[in-house]
JSON list of C-alpha atoms in Angstrom, two decimals:
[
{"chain": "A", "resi": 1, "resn": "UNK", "atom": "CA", "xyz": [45.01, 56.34, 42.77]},
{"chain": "A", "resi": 2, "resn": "UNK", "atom": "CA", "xyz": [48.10, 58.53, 43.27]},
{"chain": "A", "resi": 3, "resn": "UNK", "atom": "CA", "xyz": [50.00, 59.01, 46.12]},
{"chain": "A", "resi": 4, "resn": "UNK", "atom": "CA", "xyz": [48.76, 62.89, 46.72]},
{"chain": "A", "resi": 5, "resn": "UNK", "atom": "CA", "xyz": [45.55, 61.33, 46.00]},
{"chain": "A", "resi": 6, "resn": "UNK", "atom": "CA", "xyz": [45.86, 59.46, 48.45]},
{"chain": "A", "resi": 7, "resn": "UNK", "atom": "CA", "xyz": [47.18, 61.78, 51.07]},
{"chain": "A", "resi": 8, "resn": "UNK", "atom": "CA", "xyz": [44.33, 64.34, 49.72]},
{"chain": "A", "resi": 9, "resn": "UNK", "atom": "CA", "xyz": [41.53, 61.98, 50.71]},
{"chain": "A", "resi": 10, "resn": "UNK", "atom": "CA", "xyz": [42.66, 60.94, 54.43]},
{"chain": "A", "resi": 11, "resn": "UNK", "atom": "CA", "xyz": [43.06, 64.59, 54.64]},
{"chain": "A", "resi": 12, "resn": "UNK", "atom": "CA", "xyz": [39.57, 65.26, 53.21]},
{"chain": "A", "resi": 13, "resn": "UNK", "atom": "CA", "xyz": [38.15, 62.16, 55.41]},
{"chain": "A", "resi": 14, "resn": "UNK", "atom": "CA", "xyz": [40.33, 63.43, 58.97]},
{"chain": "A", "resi": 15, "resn": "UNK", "atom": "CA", "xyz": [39.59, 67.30, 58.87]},
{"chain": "A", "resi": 16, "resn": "UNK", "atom": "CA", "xyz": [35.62, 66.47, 59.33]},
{"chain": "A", "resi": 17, "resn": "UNK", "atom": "CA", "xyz": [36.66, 64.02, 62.90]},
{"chain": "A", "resi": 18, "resn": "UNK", "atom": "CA", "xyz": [37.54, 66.71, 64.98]},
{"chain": "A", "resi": 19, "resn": "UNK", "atom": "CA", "xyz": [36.75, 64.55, 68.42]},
{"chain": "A", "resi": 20, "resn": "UNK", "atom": "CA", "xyz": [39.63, 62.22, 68.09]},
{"chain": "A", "resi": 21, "resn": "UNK", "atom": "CA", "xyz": [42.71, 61.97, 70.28]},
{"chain": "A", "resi": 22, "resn": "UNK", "atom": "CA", "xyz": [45.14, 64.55, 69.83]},
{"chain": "A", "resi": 23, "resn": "UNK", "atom": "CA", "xyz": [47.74, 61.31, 68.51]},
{"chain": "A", "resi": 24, "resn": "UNK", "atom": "CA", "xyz": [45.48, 61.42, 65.58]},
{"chain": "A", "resi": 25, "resn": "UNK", "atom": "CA", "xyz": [45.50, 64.85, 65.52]},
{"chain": "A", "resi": 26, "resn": "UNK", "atom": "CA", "xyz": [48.99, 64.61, 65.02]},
{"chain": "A", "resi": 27, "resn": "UNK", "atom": "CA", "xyz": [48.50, 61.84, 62.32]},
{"chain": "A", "resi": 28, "resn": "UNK", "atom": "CA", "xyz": [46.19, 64.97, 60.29]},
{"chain": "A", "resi": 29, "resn": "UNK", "atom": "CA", "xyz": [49.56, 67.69, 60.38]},
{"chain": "A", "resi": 30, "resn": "UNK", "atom": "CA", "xyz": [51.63, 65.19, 59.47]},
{"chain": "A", "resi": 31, "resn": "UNK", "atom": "CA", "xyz": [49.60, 64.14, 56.21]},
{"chain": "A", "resi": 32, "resn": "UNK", "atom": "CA", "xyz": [48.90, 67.31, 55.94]},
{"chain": "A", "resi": 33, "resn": "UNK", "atom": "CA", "xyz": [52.26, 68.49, 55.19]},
{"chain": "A", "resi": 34, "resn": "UNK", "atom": "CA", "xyz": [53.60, 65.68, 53.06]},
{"chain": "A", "resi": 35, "resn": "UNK", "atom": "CA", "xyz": [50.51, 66.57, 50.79]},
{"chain": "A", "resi": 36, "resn": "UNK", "atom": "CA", "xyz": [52.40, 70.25, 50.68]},
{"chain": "A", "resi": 37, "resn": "UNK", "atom": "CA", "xyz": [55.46, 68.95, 49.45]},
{"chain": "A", "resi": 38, "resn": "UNK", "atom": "CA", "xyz": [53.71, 67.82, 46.62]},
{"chain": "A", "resi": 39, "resn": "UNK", "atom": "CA", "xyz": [51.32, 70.64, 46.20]},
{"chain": "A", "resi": 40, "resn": "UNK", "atom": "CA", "xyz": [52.26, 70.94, 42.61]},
{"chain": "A", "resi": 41, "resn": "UNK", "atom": "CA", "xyz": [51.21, 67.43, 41.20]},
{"chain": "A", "resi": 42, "resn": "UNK", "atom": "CA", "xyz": [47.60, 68.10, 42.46]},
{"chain": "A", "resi": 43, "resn": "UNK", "atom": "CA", "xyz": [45.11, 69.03, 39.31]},
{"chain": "A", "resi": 44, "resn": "UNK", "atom": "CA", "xyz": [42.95, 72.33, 39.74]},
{"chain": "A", "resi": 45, "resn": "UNK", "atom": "CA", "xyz": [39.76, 69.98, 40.81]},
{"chain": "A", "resi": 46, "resn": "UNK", "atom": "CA", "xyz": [42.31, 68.69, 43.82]},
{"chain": "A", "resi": 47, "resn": "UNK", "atom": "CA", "xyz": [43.53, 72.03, 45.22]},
{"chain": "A", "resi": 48, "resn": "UNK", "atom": "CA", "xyz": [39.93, 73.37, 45.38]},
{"chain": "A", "resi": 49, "resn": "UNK", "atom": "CA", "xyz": [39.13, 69.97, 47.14]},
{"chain": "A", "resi": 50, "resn": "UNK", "atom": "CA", "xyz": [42.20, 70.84, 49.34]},
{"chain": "A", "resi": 51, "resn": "UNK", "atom": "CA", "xyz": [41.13, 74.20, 49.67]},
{"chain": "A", "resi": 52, "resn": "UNK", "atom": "CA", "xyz": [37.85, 73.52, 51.01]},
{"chain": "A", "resi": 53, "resn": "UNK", "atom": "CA", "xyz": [39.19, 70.82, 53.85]},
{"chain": "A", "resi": 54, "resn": "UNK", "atom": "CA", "xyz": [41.63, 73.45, 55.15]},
{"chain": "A", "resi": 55, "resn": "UNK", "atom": "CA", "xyz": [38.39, 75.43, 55.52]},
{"chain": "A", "resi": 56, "resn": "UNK", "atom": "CA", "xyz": [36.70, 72.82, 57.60]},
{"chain": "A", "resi": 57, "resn": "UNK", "atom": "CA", "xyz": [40.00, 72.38, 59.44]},
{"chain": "A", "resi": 58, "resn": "UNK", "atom": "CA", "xyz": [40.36, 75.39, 60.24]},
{"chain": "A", "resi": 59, "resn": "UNK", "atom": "CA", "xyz": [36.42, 75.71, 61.29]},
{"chain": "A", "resi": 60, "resn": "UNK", "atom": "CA", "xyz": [37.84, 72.68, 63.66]},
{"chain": "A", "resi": 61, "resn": "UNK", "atom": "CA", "xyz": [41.41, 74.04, 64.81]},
{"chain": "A", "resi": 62, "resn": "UNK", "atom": "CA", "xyz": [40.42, 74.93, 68.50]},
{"chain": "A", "resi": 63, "resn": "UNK", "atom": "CA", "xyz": [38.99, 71.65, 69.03]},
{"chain": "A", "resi": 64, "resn": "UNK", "atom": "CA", "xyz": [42.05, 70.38, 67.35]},
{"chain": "A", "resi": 65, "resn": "UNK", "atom": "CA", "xyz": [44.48, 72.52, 69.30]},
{"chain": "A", "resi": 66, "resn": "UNK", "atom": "CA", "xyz": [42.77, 71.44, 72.39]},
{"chain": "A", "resi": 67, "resn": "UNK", "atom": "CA", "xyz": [43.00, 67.48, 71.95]},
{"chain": "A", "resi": 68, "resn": "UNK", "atom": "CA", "xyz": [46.83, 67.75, 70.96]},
{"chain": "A", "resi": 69, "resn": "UNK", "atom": "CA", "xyz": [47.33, 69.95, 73.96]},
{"chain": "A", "resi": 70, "resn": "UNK", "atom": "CA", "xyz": [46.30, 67.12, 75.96]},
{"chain": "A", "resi": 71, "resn": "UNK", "atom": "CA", "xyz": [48.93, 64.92, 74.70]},
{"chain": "A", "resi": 72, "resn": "UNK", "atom": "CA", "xyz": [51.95, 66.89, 73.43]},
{"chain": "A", "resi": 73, "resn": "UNK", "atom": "CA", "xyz": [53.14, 70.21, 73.36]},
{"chain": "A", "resi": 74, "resn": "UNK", "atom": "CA", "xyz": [52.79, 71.51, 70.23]},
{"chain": "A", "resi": 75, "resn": "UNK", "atom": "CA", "xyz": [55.98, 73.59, 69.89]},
{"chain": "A", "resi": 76, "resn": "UNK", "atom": "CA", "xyz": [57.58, 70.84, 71.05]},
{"chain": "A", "resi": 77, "resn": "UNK", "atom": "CA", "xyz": [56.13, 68.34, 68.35]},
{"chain": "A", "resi": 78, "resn": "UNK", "atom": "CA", "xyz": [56.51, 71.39, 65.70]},
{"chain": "A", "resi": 79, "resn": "UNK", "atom": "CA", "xyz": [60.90, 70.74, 66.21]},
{"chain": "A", "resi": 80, "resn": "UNK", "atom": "CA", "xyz": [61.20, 67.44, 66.40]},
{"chain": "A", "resi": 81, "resn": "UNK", "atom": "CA", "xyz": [59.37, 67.47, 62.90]},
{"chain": "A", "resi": 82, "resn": "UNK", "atom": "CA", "xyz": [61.30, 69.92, 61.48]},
{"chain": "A", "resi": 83, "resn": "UNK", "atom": "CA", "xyz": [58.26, 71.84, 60.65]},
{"chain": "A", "resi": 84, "resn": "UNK", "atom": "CA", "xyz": [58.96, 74.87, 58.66]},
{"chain": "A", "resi": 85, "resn": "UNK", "atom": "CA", "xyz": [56.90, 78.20, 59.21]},
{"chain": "A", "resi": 86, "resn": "UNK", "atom": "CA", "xyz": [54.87, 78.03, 55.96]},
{"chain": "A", "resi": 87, "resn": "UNK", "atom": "CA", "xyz": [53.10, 74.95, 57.21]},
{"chain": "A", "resi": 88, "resn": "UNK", "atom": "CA", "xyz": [50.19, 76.84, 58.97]},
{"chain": "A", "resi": 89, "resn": "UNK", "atom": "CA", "xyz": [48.35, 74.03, 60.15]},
{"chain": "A", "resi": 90, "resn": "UNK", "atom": "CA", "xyz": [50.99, 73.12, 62.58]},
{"chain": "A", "resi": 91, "resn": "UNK", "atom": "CA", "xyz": [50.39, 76.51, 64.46]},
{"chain": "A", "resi": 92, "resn": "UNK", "atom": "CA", "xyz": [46.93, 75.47, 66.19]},
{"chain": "A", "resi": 93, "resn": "UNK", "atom": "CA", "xyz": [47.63, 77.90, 68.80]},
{"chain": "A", "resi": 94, "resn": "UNK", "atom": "CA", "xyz": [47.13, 80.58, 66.80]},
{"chain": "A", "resi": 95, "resn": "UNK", "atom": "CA", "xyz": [43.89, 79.64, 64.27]},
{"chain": "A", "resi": 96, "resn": "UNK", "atom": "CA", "xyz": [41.18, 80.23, 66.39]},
{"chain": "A", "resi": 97, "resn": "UNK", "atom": "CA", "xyz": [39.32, 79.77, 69.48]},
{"chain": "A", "resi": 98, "resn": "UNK", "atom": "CA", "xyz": [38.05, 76.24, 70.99]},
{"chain": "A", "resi": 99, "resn": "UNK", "atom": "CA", "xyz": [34.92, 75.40, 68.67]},
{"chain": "A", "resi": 100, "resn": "UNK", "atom": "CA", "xyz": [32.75, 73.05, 71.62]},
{"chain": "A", "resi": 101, "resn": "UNK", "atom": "CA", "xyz": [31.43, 70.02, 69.78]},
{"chain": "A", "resi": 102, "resn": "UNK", "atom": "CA", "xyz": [28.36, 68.64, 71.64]},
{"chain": "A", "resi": 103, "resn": "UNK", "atom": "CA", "xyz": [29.28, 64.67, 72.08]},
{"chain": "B", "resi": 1, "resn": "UNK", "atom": "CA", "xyz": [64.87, 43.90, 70.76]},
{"chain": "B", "resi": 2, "resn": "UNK", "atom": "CA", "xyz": [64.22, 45.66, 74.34]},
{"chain": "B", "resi": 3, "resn": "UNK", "atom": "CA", "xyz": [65.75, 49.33, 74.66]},
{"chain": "B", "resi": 4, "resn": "UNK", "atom": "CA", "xyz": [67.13, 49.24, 78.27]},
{"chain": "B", "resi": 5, "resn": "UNK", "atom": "CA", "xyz": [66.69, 52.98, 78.79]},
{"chain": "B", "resi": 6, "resn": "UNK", "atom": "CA", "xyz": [63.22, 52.66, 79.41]},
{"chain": "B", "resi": 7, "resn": "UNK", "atom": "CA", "xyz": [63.19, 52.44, 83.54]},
{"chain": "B", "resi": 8, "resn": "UNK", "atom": "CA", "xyz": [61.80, 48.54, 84.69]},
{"chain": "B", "resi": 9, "resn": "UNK", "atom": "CA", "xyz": [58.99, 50.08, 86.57]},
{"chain": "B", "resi": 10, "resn": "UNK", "atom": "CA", "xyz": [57.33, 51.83, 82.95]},
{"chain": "B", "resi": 11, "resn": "UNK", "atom": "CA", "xyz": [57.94, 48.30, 81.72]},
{"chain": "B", "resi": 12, "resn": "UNK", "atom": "CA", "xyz": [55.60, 46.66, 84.61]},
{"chain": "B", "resi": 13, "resn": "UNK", "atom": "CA", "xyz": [53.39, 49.76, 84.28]},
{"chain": "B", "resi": 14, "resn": "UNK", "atom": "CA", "xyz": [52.49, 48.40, 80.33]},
{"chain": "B", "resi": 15, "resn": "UNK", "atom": "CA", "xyz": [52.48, 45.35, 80.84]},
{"chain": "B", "resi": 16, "resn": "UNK", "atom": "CA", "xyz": [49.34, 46.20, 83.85]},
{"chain": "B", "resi": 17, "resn": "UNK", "atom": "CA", "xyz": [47.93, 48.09, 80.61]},
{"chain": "B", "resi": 18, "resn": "UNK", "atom": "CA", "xyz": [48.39, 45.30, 78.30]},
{"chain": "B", "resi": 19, "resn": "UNK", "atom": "CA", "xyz": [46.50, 43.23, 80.58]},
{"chain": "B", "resi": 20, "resn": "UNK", "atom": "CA", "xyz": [43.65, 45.29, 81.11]},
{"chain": "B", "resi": 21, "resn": "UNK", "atom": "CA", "xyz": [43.16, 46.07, 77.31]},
{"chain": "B", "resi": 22, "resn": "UNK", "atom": "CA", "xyz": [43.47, 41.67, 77.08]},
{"chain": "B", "resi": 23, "resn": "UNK", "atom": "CA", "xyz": [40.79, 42.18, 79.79]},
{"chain": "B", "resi": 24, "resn": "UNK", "atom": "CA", "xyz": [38.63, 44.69, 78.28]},
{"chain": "B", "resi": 25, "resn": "UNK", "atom": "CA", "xyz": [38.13, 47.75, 76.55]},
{"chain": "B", "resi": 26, "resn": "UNK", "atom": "CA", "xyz": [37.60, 51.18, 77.74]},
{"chain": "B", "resi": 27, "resn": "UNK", "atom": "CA", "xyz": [37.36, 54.47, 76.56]},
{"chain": "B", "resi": 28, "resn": "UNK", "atom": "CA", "xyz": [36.85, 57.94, 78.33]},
{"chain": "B", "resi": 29, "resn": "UNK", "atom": "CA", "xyz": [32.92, 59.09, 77.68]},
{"chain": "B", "resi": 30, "resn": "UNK", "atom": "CA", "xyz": [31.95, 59.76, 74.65]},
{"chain": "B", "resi": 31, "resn": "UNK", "atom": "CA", "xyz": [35.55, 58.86, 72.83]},
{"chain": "B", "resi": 32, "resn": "UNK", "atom": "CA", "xyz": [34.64, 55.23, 71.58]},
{"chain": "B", "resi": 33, "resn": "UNK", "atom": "CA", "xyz": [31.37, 56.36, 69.16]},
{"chain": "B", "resi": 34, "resn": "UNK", "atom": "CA", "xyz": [33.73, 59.18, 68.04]},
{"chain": "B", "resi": 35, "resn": "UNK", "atom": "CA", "xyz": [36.75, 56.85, 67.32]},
{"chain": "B", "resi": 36, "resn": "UNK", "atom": "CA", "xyz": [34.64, 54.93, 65.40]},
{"chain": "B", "resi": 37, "resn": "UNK", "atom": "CA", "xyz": [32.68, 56.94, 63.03]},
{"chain": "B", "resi": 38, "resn": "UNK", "atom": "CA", "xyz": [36.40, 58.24, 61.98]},
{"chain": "B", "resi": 39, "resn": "UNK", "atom": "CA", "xyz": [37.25, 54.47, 61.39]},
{"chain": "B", "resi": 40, "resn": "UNK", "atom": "CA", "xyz": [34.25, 53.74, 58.76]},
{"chain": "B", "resi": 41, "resn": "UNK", "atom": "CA", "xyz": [35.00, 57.68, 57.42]},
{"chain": "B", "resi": 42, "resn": "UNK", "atom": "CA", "xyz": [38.47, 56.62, 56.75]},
{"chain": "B", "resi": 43, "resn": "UNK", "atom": "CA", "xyz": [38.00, 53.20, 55.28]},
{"chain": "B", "resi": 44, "resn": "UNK", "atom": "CA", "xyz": [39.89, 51.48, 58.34]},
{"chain": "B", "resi": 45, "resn": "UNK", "atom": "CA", "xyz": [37.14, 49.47, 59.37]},
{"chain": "B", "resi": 46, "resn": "UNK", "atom": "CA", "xyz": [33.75, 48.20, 57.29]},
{"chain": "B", "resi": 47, "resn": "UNK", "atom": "CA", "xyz": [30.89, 50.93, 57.45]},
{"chain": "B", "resi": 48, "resn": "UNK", "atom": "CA", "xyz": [28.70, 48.58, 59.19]},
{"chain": "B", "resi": 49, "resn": "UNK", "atom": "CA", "xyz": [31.12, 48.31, 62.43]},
{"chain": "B", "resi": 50, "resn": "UNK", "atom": "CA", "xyz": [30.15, 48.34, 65.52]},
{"chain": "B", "resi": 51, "resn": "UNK", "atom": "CA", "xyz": [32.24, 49.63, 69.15]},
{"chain": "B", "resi": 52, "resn": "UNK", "atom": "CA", "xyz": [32.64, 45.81, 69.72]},
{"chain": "B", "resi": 53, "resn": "UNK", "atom": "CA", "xyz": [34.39, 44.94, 66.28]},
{"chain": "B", "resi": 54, "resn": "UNK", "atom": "CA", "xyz": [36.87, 48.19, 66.99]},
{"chain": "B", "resi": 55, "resn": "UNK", "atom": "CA", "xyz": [37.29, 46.96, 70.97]},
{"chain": "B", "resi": 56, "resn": "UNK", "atom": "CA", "xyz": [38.13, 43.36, 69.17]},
{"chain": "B", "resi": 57, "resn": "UNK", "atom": "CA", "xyz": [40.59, 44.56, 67.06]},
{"chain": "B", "resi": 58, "resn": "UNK", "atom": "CA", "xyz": [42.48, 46.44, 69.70]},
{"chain": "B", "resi": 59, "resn": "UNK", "atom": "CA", "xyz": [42.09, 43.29, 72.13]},
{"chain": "B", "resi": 60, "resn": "UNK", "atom": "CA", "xyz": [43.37, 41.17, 69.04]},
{"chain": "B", "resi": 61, "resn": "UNK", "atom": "CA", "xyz": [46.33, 43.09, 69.20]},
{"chain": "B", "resi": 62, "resn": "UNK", "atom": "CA", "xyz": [46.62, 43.24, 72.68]},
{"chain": "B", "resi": 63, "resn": "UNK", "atom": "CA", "xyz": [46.48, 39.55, 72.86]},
{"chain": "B", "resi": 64, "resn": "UNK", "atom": "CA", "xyz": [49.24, 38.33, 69.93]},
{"chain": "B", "resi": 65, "resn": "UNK", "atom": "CA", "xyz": [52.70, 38.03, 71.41]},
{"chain": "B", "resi": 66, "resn": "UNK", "atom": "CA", "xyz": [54.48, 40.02, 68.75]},
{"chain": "B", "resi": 67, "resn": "UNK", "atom": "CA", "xyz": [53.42, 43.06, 68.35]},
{"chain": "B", "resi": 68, "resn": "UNK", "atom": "CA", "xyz": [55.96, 45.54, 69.79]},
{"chain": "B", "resi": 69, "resn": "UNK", "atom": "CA", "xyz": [55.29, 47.73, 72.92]},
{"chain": "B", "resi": 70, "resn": "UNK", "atom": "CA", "xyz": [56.20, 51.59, 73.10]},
{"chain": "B", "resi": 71, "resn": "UNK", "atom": "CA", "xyz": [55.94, 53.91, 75.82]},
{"chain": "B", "resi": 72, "resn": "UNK", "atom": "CA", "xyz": [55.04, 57.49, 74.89]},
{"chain": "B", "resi": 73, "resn": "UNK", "atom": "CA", "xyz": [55.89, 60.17, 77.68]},
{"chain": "B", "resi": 74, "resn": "UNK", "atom": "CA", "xyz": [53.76, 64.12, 77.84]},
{"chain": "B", "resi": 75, "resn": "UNK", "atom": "CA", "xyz": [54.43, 65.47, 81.51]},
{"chain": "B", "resi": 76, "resn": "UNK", "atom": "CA", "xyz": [53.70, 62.93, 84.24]},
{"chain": "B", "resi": 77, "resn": "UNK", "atom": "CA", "xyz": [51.62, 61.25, 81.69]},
{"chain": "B", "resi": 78, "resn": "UNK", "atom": "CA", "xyz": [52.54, 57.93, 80.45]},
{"chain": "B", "resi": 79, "resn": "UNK", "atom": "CA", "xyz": [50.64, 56.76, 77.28]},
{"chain": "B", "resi": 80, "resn": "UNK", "atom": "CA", "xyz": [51.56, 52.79, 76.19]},
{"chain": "B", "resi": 81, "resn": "UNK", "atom": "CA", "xyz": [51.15, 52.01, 72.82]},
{"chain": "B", "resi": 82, "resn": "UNK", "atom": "CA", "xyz": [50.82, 48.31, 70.78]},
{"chain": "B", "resi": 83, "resn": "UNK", "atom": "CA", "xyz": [52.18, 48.32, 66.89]},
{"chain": "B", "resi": 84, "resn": "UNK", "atom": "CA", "xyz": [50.83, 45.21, 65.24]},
{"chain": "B", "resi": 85, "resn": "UNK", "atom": "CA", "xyz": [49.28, 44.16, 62.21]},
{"chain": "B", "resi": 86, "resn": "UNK", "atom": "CA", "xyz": [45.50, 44.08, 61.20]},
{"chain": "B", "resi": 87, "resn": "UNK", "atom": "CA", "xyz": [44.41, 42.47, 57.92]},
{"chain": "B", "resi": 88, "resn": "UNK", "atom": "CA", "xyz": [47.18, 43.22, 56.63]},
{"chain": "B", "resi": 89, "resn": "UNK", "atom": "CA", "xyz": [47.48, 46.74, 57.90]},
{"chain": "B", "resi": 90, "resn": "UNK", "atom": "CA", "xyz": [49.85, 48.06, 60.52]},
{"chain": "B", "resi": 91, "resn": "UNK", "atom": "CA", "xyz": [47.94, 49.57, 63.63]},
{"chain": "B", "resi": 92, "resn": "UNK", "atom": "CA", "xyz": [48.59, 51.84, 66.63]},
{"chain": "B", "resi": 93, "resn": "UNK", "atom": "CA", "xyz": [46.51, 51.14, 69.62]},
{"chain": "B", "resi": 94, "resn": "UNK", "atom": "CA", "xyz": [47.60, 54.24, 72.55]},
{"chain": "B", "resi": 95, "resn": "UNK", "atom": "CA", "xyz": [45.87, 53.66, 76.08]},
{"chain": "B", "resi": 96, "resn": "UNK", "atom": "CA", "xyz": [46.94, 55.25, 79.21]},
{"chain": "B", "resi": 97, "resn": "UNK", "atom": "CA", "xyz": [48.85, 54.08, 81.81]},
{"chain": "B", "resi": 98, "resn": "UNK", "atom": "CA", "xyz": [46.01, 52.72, 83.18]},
{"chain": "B", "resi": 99, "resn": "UNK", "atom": "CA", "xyz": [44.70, 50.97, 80.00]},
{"chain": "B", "resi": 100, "resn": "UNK", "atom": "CA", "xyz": [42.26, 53.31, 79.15]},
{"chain": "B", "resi": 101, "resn": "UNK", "atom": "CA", "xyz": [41.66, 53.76, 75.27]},
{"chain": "B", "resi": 102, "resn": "UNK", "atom": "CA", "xyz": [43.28, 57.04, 73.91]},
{"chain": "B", "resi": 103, "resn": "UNK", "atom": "CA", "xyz": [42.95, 55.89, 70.26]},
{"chain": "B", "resi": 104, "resn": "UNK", "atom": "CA", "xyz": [43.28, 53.14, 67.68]},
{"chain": "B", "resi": 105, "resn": "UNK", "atom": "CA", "xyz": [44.30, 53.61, 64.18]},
{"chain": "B", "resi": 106, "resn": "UNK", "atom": "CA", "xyz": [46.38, 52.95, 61.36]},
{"chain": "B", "resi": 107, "resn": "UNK", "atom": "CA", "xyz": [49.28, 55.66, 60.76]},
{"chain": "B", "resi": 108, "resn": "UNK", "atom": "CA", "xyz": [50.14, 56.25, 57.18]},
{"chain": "B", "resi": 109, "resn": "UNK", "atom": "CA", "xyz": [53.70, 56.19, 58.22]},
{"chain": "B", "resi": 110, "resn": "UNK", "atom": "CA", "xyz": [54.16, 54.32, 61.60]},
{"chain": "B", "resi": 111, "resn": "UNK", "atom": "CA", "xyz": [57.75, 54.24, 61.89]},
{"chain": "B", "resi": 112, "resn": "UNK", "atom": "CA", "xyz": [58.03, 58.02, 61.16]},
{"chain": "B", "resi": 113, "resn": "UNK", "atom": "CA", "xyz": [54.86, 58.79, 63.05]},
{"chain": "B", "resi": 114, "resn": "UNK", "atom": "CA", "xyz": [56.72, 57.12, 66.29]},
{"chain": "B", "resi": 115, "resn": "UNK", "atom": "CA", "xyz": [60.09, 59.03, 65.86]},
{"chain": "B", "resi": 116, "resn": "UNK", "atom": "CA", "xyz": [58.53, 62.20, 65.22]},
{"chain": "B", "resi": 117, "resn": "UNK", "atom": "CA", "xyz": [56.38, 61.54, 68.60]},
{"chain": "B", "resi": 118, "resn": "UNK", "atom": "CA", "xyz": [59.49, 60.58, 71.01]},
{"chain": "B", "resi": 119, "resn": "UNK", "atom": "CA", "xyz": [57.88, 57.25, 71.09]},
{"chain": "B", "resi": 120, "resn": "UNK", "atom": "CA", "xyz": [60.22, 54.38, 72.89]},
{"chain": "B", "resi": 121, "resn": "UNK", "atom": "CA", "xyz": [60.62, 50.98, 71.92]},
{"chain": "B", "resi": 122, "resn": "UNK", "atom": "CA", "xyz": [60.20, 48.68, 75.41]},
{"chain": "B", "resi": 123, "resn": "UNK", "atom": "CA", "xyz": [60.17, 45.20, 73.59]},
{"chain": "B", "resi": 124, "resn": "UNK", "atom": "CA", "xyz": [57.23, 43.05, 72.19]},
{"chain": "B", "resi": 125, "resn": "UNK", "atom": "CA", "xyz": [54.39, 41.99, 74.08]},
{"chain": "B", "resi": 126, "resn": "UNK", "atom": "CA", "xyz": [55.91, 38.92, 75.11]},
{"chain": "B", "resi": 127, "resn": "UNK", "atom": "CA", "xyz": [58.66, 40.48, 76.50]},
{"chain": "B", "resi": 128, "resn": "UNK", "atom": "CA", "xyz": [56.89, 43.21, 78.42]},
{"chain": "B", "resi": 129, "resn": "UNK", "atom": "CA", "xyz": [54.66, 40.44, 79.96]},
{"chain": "B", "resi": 130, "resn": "UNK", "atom": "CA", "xyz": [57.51, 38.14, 80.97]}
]
């Protein structure tokens, strides 16, 4: 398995979890973003599998957004990452309202 | 290797978390089920794990001497987290100040995970508790 392989399956696996801690939360942007650094070396079948996790992320990003909010501020989090404005996923904030998940 | 920034009274405040997580485990309502499905999803622990194989692992960390003790600072919160390894993997286990569970997994990166957080070294487990 390949390194963006890798990456592409926690990313896959994390988007559907979105009643975690916001630390893991954290964990998801992270992985999220190294796998966009090497957006390029994914095949056709992998972006459309990317693709379709940023859709269930972003079904997810208020319930996200909340659960990070609780343990960081996100702006915050977004400099000391160096995070630059084409990585979407970092701005929770702005994707959506809170989605309630019933526990 | 203990970072002396971190003020004495954060270091007695994990080691009281250390030693209620040696105690026992507890999560806020709800969080431990939730934790856990994301465990067997990810491959981090064996599908057929239960909330008392998870709570073992994080007290089997808890309870080494080694594994290296970080505090982790959002307002007037104070989150206390243990870095040690796990069959061979390197977990995070964050509780509160109080040593209630906030999570327990095993970053991809850890080292740049915990810079990228603010995290701060206080010392290893041994140290914190002595």
């Amino acid at each position: 398995m390949s390194e963006q392989e890798r990456l592409l399956t926690i990313f896959c696996r994390g988007v559907r979890h979105p009643q975690v801690s916001g630390f893991e939360v954290l964990e998801l942007l992270d992985v999220r973003s190294t796998l966009a650094r090497g957006e390029e070396e994914l095949s056709e079948e992998q972006r459309k599998e990317l693709e379709e996790a940023d859709g269930v992320f972003l079904k997810h990003a208020g319930q996200f957004y909340e659960n990070v909010a609780q343990v960081a501020n996100l702006k915050e989090m977004r400099k000391r990452a160096t995070v630059p404005p084409s990585h979407w996923w970092w701005y929770l904030e702005k994707l959506g309202p809170a989605e309630r998940v019933a526990l | 290797m203990v970072n002396e920034q971190v003020d004495p009274s954060f270091r007695t405040e994990a080691a009281a978390a250390i030693r209620v997580l040696r105690q026992r485990v507890q999560w806020k309502p709800g969080k431990a089920a939730a934790h856990l499905e994301k465990r067997k999803t990810m491959g981090h622990l064996s599908p057929e794990s239960s909330v008392e194989d998870y709570n073992g692992v994080i007290q089997d960390l808890a309870r080494e001497e080694k594994p290296h003790v970080y505090l982790y600072r959002f307002g007037s919160e104070r989150y206390y987290a243990v870095r040690g390894a796990v069959s061979g993997a390197e977990w995070l286990a964050i509780a509160t100040k109080e040593g209630i569970m906030e999570t327990a997994f095993p970053p991809d990166k850890t080292d740049e995970y915990l810079n990228k957080r603010g995290f701060v070294l206080i010392g290893t487990i041994q140290e914190v508790l002595t």
